[in-house]
Amino acid sequence: MKVSTSNTATIAICILLLLVMAACSSDDSTTSAGEPVATAAPTTTVAATTTPAPTTTPAPQTTVAPTITPDAEPKFELDGTLDLTTDEINDMVAFVEEANGREFKWKPKLVMQSIEEFETAMKPSEEHLAHIEARSEHTARYLQSIGHTTLGPDDLFEVMNGASTSTDLISGRYDPDTDTVFIPEGALAGDLFNAILVHELSHALDGQYVDLGAVIDEVIELSAQDEITDDVFAIRAIVEGRASYVQNLWMMQNNVIPEAAEPGDDLDDVPTSAIVSIVLPYQLGAQSIAQLGGAAETWNLFDERPTSSEQMMFPARIGTDLPVEVPLPEADGTVYTSGVLGAEGVILLAIGEQLLPSQTDIINAITAAEGWGGDRFVLTGTDTESCLTVDMVADTEADLAELETLFQSWAESASVEGNVRTALVTDQTLRLTSCAPFVS
């Protein structure tokens, strides 16, 4: 079953929108400081006065006492200052509760941090960082093999680690261990700041009903496995898709349109496919949450998860369309890693080289990804070369033809010197190969 053309176009437009936000979220303006919201000063309202026409005996002048209108009781705790009133944040809290169909069990805690504090807190644990560094050659070889970077392992590790903690790409976070929403001061301002606050408040509400810390630990554990699996995307898309759905709903109801700014320097050397891989769970997850009835109707996904990126992207297939197990392809050279690319991988290979792909390119990639039936890849290499070999099957012959057309175009579009790609169908299996010189 295929999604309708209109739904596919909507997904494409939303991906483009979020890619613009990801690429252009850096803003040199700072959030103006205001009174602490938790202890906001009351607003003084003075009755209007009129000047009467003069008379022979002027009427005695009277003074109208000011009316004091304090803000409502805050439905949150705040450490720091925001250029928002208590009522404005209370409205966001109420919106998040209504969109999710549940109330906060206790007041969410908001903490403003300097950008330095925020980025320091975003750094992975020493154990996780050591694992990432140990696999840095695998990551570099994979991205080099498909023509997405020419950086060596050490340089790539440095830029990727910097991007993962940069406020150019991450403008708010919820920490389930401390049950706190952290916002970097000055990263964004105005409506975009408010939209991010709604997103993080939605995470905070989830965290009062679901052990998000355990969910995050599971993602880290799955990501650390030698055999790459396809269910990591599904988990991330549930967590970020629910919050993004609420955020998008708030933006639509408040007529908020993201404004483009210049990309931050921290992202200059980051492979585009790495940025796209961060964006996809947010927007495709939000689209799936919308198709399933919204955040209030999808609490069950935390317990009844999709088992593949395809199921999460196309939720009508949850529980019915199971991926086909494909044998590991044979390839020459030292094996560095292997696993499943999934429907997510189809999109990343097809449009991952473009930070702002055309709507047509996105539609073609999504249409082909929907026909994905299963795959297996192996990354091999020598001292001078890295190669990716993928065997992929489709749901139907028509789906296989769409995948073949997509990847024949991909094979012909290699732009990095020395990157050689092929896409060939044999016995109902599409084999992709992509090799490039190894840069140490």
Short mmCIF file of C-alpha atoms in Angstrom, two decimals:
data_model
loop_
_atom_site.label_atom_id
_atom_site.label_comp_id
_atom_site.label_asym_id
_atom_site.label_seq_id
_atom_site.Cartn_x
_atom_site.Cartn_y
_atom_site.Cartn_z
CA MET A 1 0.00 0.00 0.00
CA LYS A 2 1.38 3.39 -0.96
CA VAL A 3 0.76 6.70 0.78
CA SER A 4 -1.21 9.19 -1.27
CA THR A 5 0.63 11.71 -3.41
CA SER A 6 -0.70 14.56 -1.28
CA ASN A 7 0.58 12.95 1.93
CA THR A 8 3.98 12.34 0.36
CA ALA A 9 4.14 15.96 -0.79
CA THR A 10 3.20 17.14 2.69
CA ILE A 11 6.01 15.06 4.19
CA ALA A 12 8.41 16.48 1.60
CA ILE A 13 7.45 20.06 2.40
CA CYS A 14 7.80 19.42 6.14
CA ILE A 15 11.25 17.87 5.69
CA LEU A 16 12.33 20.90 3.68
CA LEU A 17 10.97 23.21 6.38
CA LEU A 18 12.80 21.43 9.17
CA LEU A 19 16.01 21.21 7.15
CA VAL A 20 15.87 24.98 6.74
CA MET A 21 15.46 25.30 10.51
CA ALA A 22 18.32 22.88 11.18
CA ALA A 23 20.65 24.61 8.76
CA CYS A 24 19.64 28.11 9.73
CA SER A 25 18.85 27.97 13.43
CA SER A 26 21.86 30.07 14.44
CA ASP A 27 20.94 33.62 15.42
CA ASP A 28 23.33 36.24 16.78
CA SER A 29 20.51 38.03 18.62
CA THR A 30 20.09 37.40 22.33
CA THR A 31 16.93 36.88 24.29
CA SER A 32 16.10 40.09 26.11
CA ALA A 33 16.20 39.74 29.86
CA GLY A 34 13.00 40.21 31.80
CA GLU A 35 11.79 39.73 35.32
CA PRO A 36 11.96 36.16 36.61
CA VAL A 37 8.71 34.57 35.50
CA ALA A 38 8.24 32.71 38.76
CA THR A 39 8.24 36.04 40.60
CA ALA A 40 6.98 38.34 37.90
CA ALA A 41 6.20 41.87 38.96
CA PRO A 42 2.47 42.68 38.96
CA THR A 43 1.09 44.78 36.13
CA THR A 44 -0.36 48.16 37.11
CA THR A 45 -3.49 49.22 35.19
CA VAL A 46 -4.51 52.88 35.45
CA ALA A 47 -8.02 53.96 34.52
CA ALA A 48 -8.20 56.35 31.57
CA THR A 49 -8.82 60.04 32.43
CA THR A 50 -10.70 62.67 30.44
CA THR A 51 -10.43 66.43 30.52
CA PRO A 52 -13.87 68.03 31.16
CA ALA A 53 -14.88 71.27 29.49
CA PRO A 54 -14.04 74.24 31.72
CA THR A 55 -16.86 75.66 33.87
CA THR A 56 -17.17 78.70 36.06
CA THR A 57 -16.54 76.53 39.10
CA PRO A 58 -14.24 73.64 38.20
CA ALA A 59 -15.25 70.30 39.54
CA PRO A 60 -12.87 68.95 42.19
CA GLN A 61 -10.26 66.60 40.67
CA THR A 62 -10.43 63.04 41.86
CA THR A 63 -7.62 60.45 41.79
CA VAL A 64 -8.49 56.94 40.66
CA ALA A 65 -6.59 54.28 42.59
CA PRO A 66 -4.62 51.93 40.32
CA THR A 67 -5.90 48.40 39.86
CA ILE A 68 -3.28 45.70 40.54
CA THR A 69 -3.58 42.64 38.24
CA PRO A 70 -1.04 40.01 39.27
CA ASP A 71 -0.07 37.14 37.02
CA ALA A 72 -1.70 33.80 37.66
CA GLU A 73 -0.01 31.20 39.85
CA PRO A 74 2.84 29.71 37.77
CA LYS A 75 2.32 26.12 36.60
CA PHE A 76 6.08 25.64 36.37
CA GLU A 77 9.32 26.26 38.23
CA LEU A 78 11.92 28.58 36.73
CA ASP A 79 15.60 29.04 37.44
CA GLY A 80 16.75 32.04 35.42
CA THR A 81 15.00 34.76 33.46
CA LEU A 82 12.77 34.69 30.41
CA ASP A 83 11.27 37.45 28.31
CA LEU A 84 7.86 35.85 28.84
CA THR A 85 5.11 36.42 31.38
CA THR A 86 3.86 33.76 33.72
CA ASP A 87 0.57 33.72 31.83
CA GLU A 88 2.33 33.09 28.51
CA ILE A 89 4.26 30.10 29.86
CA ASN A 90 1.16 28.85 31.68
CA ASP A 91 -0.64 28.90 28.32
CA MET A 92 2.15 26.77 26.81
CA VAL A 93 1.91 24.29 29.68
CA ALA A 94 -1.86 24.07 29.21
CA PHE A 95 -1.44 23.65 25.43
CA VAL A 96 1.02 20.78 25.93
CA GLU A 97 -1.37 19.09 28.37
CA GLU A 98 -4.32 19.42 25.99
CA ALA A 99 -2.36 18.20 22.96
CA ASN A 100 -1.10 15.16 24.88
CA GLY A 101 -4.38 14.40 26.60
CA ARG A 102 -2.72 14.25 30.03
CA GLU A 103 -1.84 16.70 32.78
CA PHE A 104 1.51 17.30 34.41
CA LYS A 105 1.71 15.35 37.68
CA TRP A 106 3.99 18.06 39.08
CA LYS A 107 5.25 21.39 37.84
CA PRO A 108 7.85 21.11 35.05
CA LYS A 109 11.19 22.70 35.90
CA LEU A 110 12.84 25.13 33.48
CA VAL A 111 16.48 26.15 33.81
CA MET A 112 18.22 28.76 31.68
CA GLN A 113 21.92 28.09 31.03
CA SER A 114 24.69 30.03 29.38
CA ILE A 115 25.64 28.59 26.00
CA GLU A 116 28.90 27.35 27.50
CA GLU A 117 27.08 25.55 30.33
CA PHE A 118 24.52 24.13 27.91
CA GLU A 119 27.11 22.76 25.48
CA THR A 120 29.21 21.33 28.32
CA ALA A 121 26.19 19.50 29.74
CA MET A 122 25.39 18.12 26.26
CA LYS A 123 28.70 16.28 26.02
CA PRO A 124 28.35 12.49 26.13
CA SER A 125 29.61 10.49 29.08
CA GLU A 126 33.25 9.39 29.05
CA GLU A 127 32.15 5.81 28.37
CA HIS A 128 29.93 6.81 25.44
CA LEU A 129 32.57 9.21 24.11
CA ALA A 130 35.20 6.47 24.23
CA HIS A 131 32.90 4.19 22.24
CA ILE A 132 32.28 6.89 19.62
CA GLU A 133 35.99 7.57 19.31
CA ALA A 134 36.76 3.84 19.02
CA ARG A 135 34.32 3.60 16.09
CA SER A 136 35.49 6.83 14.46
CA GLU A 137 37.34 4.95 11.70
CA HIS A 138 34.20 2.90 10.95
CA THR A 139 32.13 6.09 10.72
CA ALA A 140 34.70 7.84 8.55
CA ARG A 141 35.05 4.85 6.23
CA TYR A 142 31.27 4.61 5.82
CA LEU A 143 30.80 8.30 5.00
CA GLN A 144 33.87 8.34 2.77
CA SER A 145 32.72 5.22 0.91
CA ILE A 146 29.45 6.88 -0.15
CA GLY A 147 31.08 10.19 -1.01
CA HIS A 148 29.65 12.16 1.91
CA THR A 149 32.96 13.33 3.41
CA THR A 150 36.68 13.45 2.72
CA LEU A 151 37.59 14.05 6.36
CA GLY A 152 39.79 11.51 8.10
CA PRO A 153 38.65 9.72 11.29
CA ASP A 154 40.21 12.19 13.76
CA ASP A 155 38.96 15.32 11.99
CA LEU A 156 35.50 13.82 11.48
CA PHE A 157 35.28 12.82 15.15
CA GLU A 158 36.14 16.38 16.16
CA VAL A 159 33.52 18.09 13.97
CA MET A 160 30.81 15.52 14.72
CA ASN A 161 31.41 15.75 18.47
CA GLY A 162 31.30 19.54 18.24
CA ALA A 163 28.05 19.50 16.27
CA SER A 164 26.39 17.12 18.74
CA THR A 165 26.72 19.73 21.49
CA SER A 166 26.31 22.88 19.41
CA THR A 167 23.44 25.31 19.90
CA ASP A 168 23.55 25.84 16.12
CA LEU A 169 21.74 22.51 15.85
CA ILE A 170 20.33 21.90 19.34
CA SER A 171 18.40 24.73 20.96
CA GLY A 172 16.84 23.02 23.96
CA ARG A 173 16.95 19.75 25.84
CA TYR A 174 15.03 17.78 28.42
CA ASP A 175 17.14 15.79 30.87
CA PRO A 176 15.11 12.83 32.22
CA ASP A 177 17.66 12.14 34.96
CA THR A 178 17.03 15.53 36.59
CA ASP A 179 13.52 15.96 35.13
CA THR A 180 14.52 19.41 33.88
CA VAL A 181 14.16 21.41 30.68
CA PHE A 182 17.36 23.29 29.84
CA ILE A 183 17.35 26.21 27.40
CA PRO A 184 20.52 28.02 26.27
CA GLU A 185 20.36 31.76 26.75
CA GLY A 186 20.48 33.75 23.54
CA ALA A 187 20.27 30.80 21.13
CA LEU A 188 16.90 31.90 19.74
CA ALA A 189 14.32 34.52 20.58
CA GLY A 190 10.65 35.25 20.04
CA ASP A 191 8.26 32.75 18.53
CA LEU A 192 10.96 30.23 17.61
CA PHE A 193 12.17 30.21 21.21
CA ASN A 194 8.58 29.66 22.35
CA ALA A 195 8.15 26.78 19.88
CA ILE A 196 11.25 25.06 21.25
CA LEU A 197 9.94 25.56 24.78
CA VAL A 198 6.68 23.85 23.80
CA HIS A 199 8.70 20.96 22.32
CA GLU A 200 10.75 20.49 25.49
CA LEU A 201 7.70 20.83 27.74
CA SER A 202 6.15 17.97 25.77
CA HIS A 203 9.22 15.86 26.55
CA ALA A 204 8.87 16.83 30.20
CA LEU A 205 5.26 15.66 30.24
CA ASP A 206 6.25 12.36 28.60
CA GLY A 207 8.95 12.00 31.23
CA GLN A 208 6.40 12.12 34.03
CA TYR A 209 4.61 9.06 32.59
CA VAL A 210 7.41 7.17 30.80
CA ASP A 211 10.98 6.35 31.85
CA LEU A 212 12.63 8.35 29.07
CA GLY A 213 16.03 7.79 30.67
CA ALA A 214 15.67 4.06 30.05
CA VAL A 215 14.54 4.74 26.47
CA ILE A 216 17.61 6.89 25.81
CA ASP A 217 19.89 4.27 27.37
CA GLU A 218 18.38 1.68 25.05
CA VAL A 219 19.12 3.85 22.00
CA ILE A 220 22.73 4.26 23.16
CA GLU A 221 23.05 0.52 23.75
CA LEU A 222 21.60 -0.37 20.34
CA SER A 223 23.84 2.21 18.65
CA ALA A 224 26.90 0.63 20.29
CA GLN A 225 26.29 -2.79 18.80
CA ASP A 226 28.65 -4.06 16.10
CA GLU A 227 25.65 -5.05 13.94
CA ILE A 228 23.70 -1.89 13.03
CA THR A 229 19.94 -2.32 13.49
CA ASP A 230 17.00 -0.42 12.01
CA ASP A 231 14.91 0.02 15.16
CA VAL A 232 16.97 2.91 16.58
CA PHE A 233 15.24 5.28 14.15
CA ALA A 234 11.81 4.06 15.26
CA ILE A 235 12.57 4.73 18.93
CA ARG A 236 13.97 8.19 18.23
CA ALA A 237 11.03 8.99 15.95
CA ILE A 238 8.54 8.13 18.71
CA VAL A 239 10.26 10.32 21.30
CA GLU A 240 11.04 13.27 19.03
CA GLY A 241 8.03 12.82 16.76
CA ARG A 242 5.55 13.22 19.62
CA ALA A 243 7.20 16.42 20.84
CA SER A 244 7.59 17.73 17.29
CA TYR A 245 3.92 17.04 16.56
CA VAL A 246 2.92 19.20 19.56
CA GLN A 247 5.44 21.87 18.54
CA ASN A 248 4.17 21.92 14.95
CA LEU A 249 0.58 22.14 16.17
CA TRP A 250 1.47 25.11 18.38
CA MET A 251 3.29 26.83 15.50
CA MET A 252 0.33 26.36 13.15
CA GLN A 253 -2.18 27.65 15.68
CA ASN A 254 0.01 30.69 16.40
CA ASN A 255 0.92 31.34 12.74
CA VAL A 256 4.63 30.92 13.45
CA ILE A 257 6.82 30.63 10.35
CA PRO A 258 10.54 29.89 10.81
CA GLU A 259 12.87 32.59 9.58
CA ALA A 260 16.12 31.60 7.88
CA ALA A 261 19.45 32.82 9.17
CA GLU A 262 23.03 32.06 8.21
CA PRO A 263 24.18 28.54 9.16
CA GLY A 264 26.49 28.42 12.17
CA ASP A 265 30.21 27.83 11.74
CA ASP A 266 30.02 24.67 13.86
CA LEU A 267 28.17 22.93 11.02
CA ASP A 268 30.45 23.91 8.14
CA ASP A 269 32.38 20.63 8.01
CA VAL A 270 29.66 18.30 9.26
CA PRO A 271 28.58 15.85 6.53
CA THR A 272 25.15 16.82 5.26
CA SER A 273 23.84 13.28 5.71
CA ALA A 274 24.67 13.50 9.43
CA ILE A 275 22.49 16.61 9.75
CA VAL A 276 19.70 14.99 7.72
CA SER A 277 19.86 11.89 9.93
CA ILE A 278 19.25 14.10 12.96
CA VAL A 279 16.33 15.88 11.29
CA LEU A 280 14.43 12.85 9.94
CA PRO A 281 13.20 11.35 13.25
CA TYR A 282 11.74 14.74 14.24
CA GLN A 283 9.76 15.46 11.09
CA LEU A 284 8.92 12.00 9.80
CA GLY A 285 8.08 11.03 13.37
CA ALA A 286 5.74 14.01 13.70
CA GLN A 287 4.02 13.10 10.43
CA SER A 288 3.46 9.53 11.68
CA ILE A 289 2.15 10.74 15.03
CA ALA A 290 -0.32 12.94 13.13
CA GLN A 291 -1.46 9.99 10.99
CA LEU A 292 -2.01 7.92 14.12
CA GLY A 293 -4.30 10.56 15.66
CA GLY A 294 -1.91 12.86 17.46
CA ALA A 295 0.14 12.80 20.65
CA ALA A 296 -2.87 12.03 22.87
CA GLU A 297 -3.55 8.85 20.89
CA THR A 298 0.00 7.51 20.69
CA TRP A 299 1.11 6.92 24.28
CA ASN A 300 0.93 3.19 23.49
CA LEU A 301 3.90 3.48 21.10
CA PHE A 302 6.28 3.54 24.05
CA ASP A 303 5.23 -0.05 24.80
CA GLU A 304 4.13 -1.21 21.32
CA ARG A 305 6.97 0.05 19.18
CA PRO A 306 7.42 -0.25 15.44
CA THR A 307 10.25 -2.65 14.60
CA SER A 308 11.69 -0.78 11.63
CA SER A 309 12.13 2.71 10.26
CA GLU A 310 9.69 1.79 7.46
CA GLN A 311 6.91 1.03 9.96
CA MET A 312 7.51 4.33 11.76
CA MET A 313 7.53 6.31 8.52
CA PHE A 314 4.41 4.55 7.24
CA PRO A 315 2.46 3.72 10.42
CA ALA A 316 -0.33 1.82 8.63
CA ARG A 317 2.25 -0.97 8.39
CA ILE A 318 2.97 -1.24 12.11
CA GLY A 319 2.68 -4.85 13.18
CA THR A 320 1.98 -6.14 9.67
CA ASP A 321 4.84 -5.41 7.27
CA LEU A 322 7.87 -7.13 8.79
CA PRO A 323 11.27 -6.67 7.12
CA VAL A 324 12.67 -9.57 5.11
CA GLU A 325 15.90 -11.04 6.48
CA VAL A 326 18.54 -10.60 3.78
CA PRO A 327 21.83 -12.58 3.84
CA LEU A 328 25.03 -10.63 4.42
CA PRO A 329 26.53 -9.80 1.02
CA GLU A 330 29.98 -11.13 0.22
CA ALA A 331 32.65 -8.49 -0.24
CA ASP A 332 36.44 -8.30 -0.34
CA GLY A 333 38.59 -6.64 2.31
CA THR A 334 38.52 -6.23 6.07
CA VAL A 335 34.98 -6.05 7.48
CA TYR A 336 34.51 -2.95 9.62
CA THR A 337 30.78 -3.06 10.29
CA SER A 338 27.54 -4.48 8.93
CA GLY A 339 23.82 -4.27 9.50
CA VAL A 340 20.56 -2.92 8.09
CA LEU A 341 20.13 0.49 6.45
CA GLY A 342 16.33 0.38 6.47
CA ALA A 343 13.90 2.73 4.77
CA GLU A 344 15.67 5.56 6.59
CA GLY A 345 18.90 4.52 4.89
CA VAL A 346 17.21 4.66 1.49
CA ILE A 347 16.37 8.32 2.09
CA LEU A 348 19.80 9.17 3.52
CA LEU A 349 21.62 7.62 0.57
CA ALA A 350 19.28 9.23 -1.97
CA ILE A 351 19.19 12.81 -0.62
CA GLY A 352 21.86 12.84 2.09
CA GLU A 353 24.32 14.84 0.01
CA GLN A 354 21.90 17.77 -0.24
CA LEU A 355 21.13 19.95 2.76
CA LEU A 356 18.16 21.46 0.92
CA PRO A 357 17.02 18.85 -1.62
CA SER A 358 14.21 19.65 -4.01
CA GLN A 359 10.68 18.59 -3.16
CA THR A 360 10.75 16.26 -6.18
CA ASP A 361 13.91 14.53 -4.93
CA ILE A 362 12.37 14.04 -1.48
CA ILE A 363 9.11 12.66 -2.92
CA ASN A 364 11.04 10.22 -5.12
CA ALA A 365 13.11 9.05 -2.14
CA ILE A 366 10.08 8.63 0.14
CA THR A 367 8.09 6.81 -2.54
CA ALA A 368 10.94 4.38 -3.11
CA ALA A 369 11.54 3.96 0.63
CA GLU A 370 7.94 2.87 1.10
CA GLY A 371 8.57 -0.11 -1.17
CA TRP A 372 11.65 -1.21 0.81
CA GLY A 373 11.29 -4.82 1.94
CA GLY A 374 14.59 -5.45 3.70
CA ASP A 375 18.34 -5.12 3.26
CA ARG A 376 21.74 -6.01 4.62
CA PHE A 377 24.97 -4.09 4.18
CA VAL A 378 28.65 -4.68 4.84
CA LEU A 379 31.40 -2.05 5.06
CA THR A 380 34.81 -3.30 3.99
CA GLY A 381 38.13 -1.70 3.28
CA THR A 382 41.86 -1.76 2.73
CA ASP A 383 44.65 0.67 3.56
CA THR A 384 43.71 2.72 0.50
CA GLU A 385 39.97 2.23 -0.08
CA SER A 386 36.59 1.82 1.65
CA CYS A 387 33.58 0.10 0.09
CA LEU A 388 29.91 -0.22 1.01
CA THR A 389 27.98 -3.18 -0.40
CA VAL A 390 24.20 -3.40 0.07
CA ASP A 391 21.75 -6.11 -0.96
CA MET A 392 18.16 -4.82 -0.91
CA VAL A 393 14.78 -6.41 -1.63
CA ALA A 394 11.40 -4.78 -2.24
CA ASP A 395 7.77 -5.52 -1.41
CA THR A 396 6.73 -5.89 -5.07
CA GLU A 397 8.28 -5.88 -8.52
CA ALA A 398 6.97 -2.36 -9.05
CA ASP A 399 8.63 -1.27 -5.80
CA LEU A 400 11.89 -2.87 -6.92
CA ALA A 401 11.71 -0.90 -10.15
CA GLU A 402 11.26 2.34 -8.20
CA LEU A 403 14.26 1.55 -5.99
CA GLU A 404 16.33 0.65 -9.05
CA THR A 405 15.45 3.92 -10.78
CA LEU A 406 16.26 5.93 -7.63
CA PHE A 407 19.62 4.32 -7.10
CA GLN A 408 20.68 4.29 -10.73
CA SER A 409 20.33 8.07 -10.54
CA TRP A 410 22.28 7.99 -7.25
CA ALA A 411 25.04 5.93 -8.88
CA GLU A 412 25.36 8.42 -11.72
CA SER A 413 25.47 11.44 -9.41
CA ALA A 414 28.72 10.66 -7.58
CA SER A 415 30.57 13.96 -7.30
CA VAL A 416 33.56 13.21 -5.04
CA GLU A 417 36.75 12.33 -6.93
CA GLY A 418 37.36 8.59 -6.84
CA ASN A 419 33.84 7.71 -5.63
CA VAL A 420 32.50 4.92 -7.87
CA ARG A 421 28.93 3.68 -7.43
CA THR A 422 26.83 0.93 -9.03
CA ALA A 423 23.18 -0.17 -8.80
CA LEU A 424 22.19 -3.46 -10.41
CA VAL A 425 19.20 -5.81 -10.02
CA THR A 426 19.84 -9.55 -10.10
CA ASP A 427 17.34 -12.25 -9.09
CA GLN A 428 14.92 -9.75 -7.50
CA THR A 429 17.69 -8.24 -5.38
CA LEU A 430 19.12 -4.74 -5.85
CA ARG A 431 22.83 -4.63 -5.17
CA LEU A 432 24.40 -1.25 -4.43
CA THR A 433 28.12 -0.67 -4.24
CA SER A 434 29.99 2.51 -3.47
CA CYS A 435 33.75 2.76 -3.09
CA ALA A 436 36.06 5.71 -2.47
CA PRO A 437 39.67 6.35 -1.47
CA PHE A 438 40.34 6.00 2.26
CA VAL A 439 41.53 9.23 3.88
CA SER A 440 43.33 8.51 7.13
#
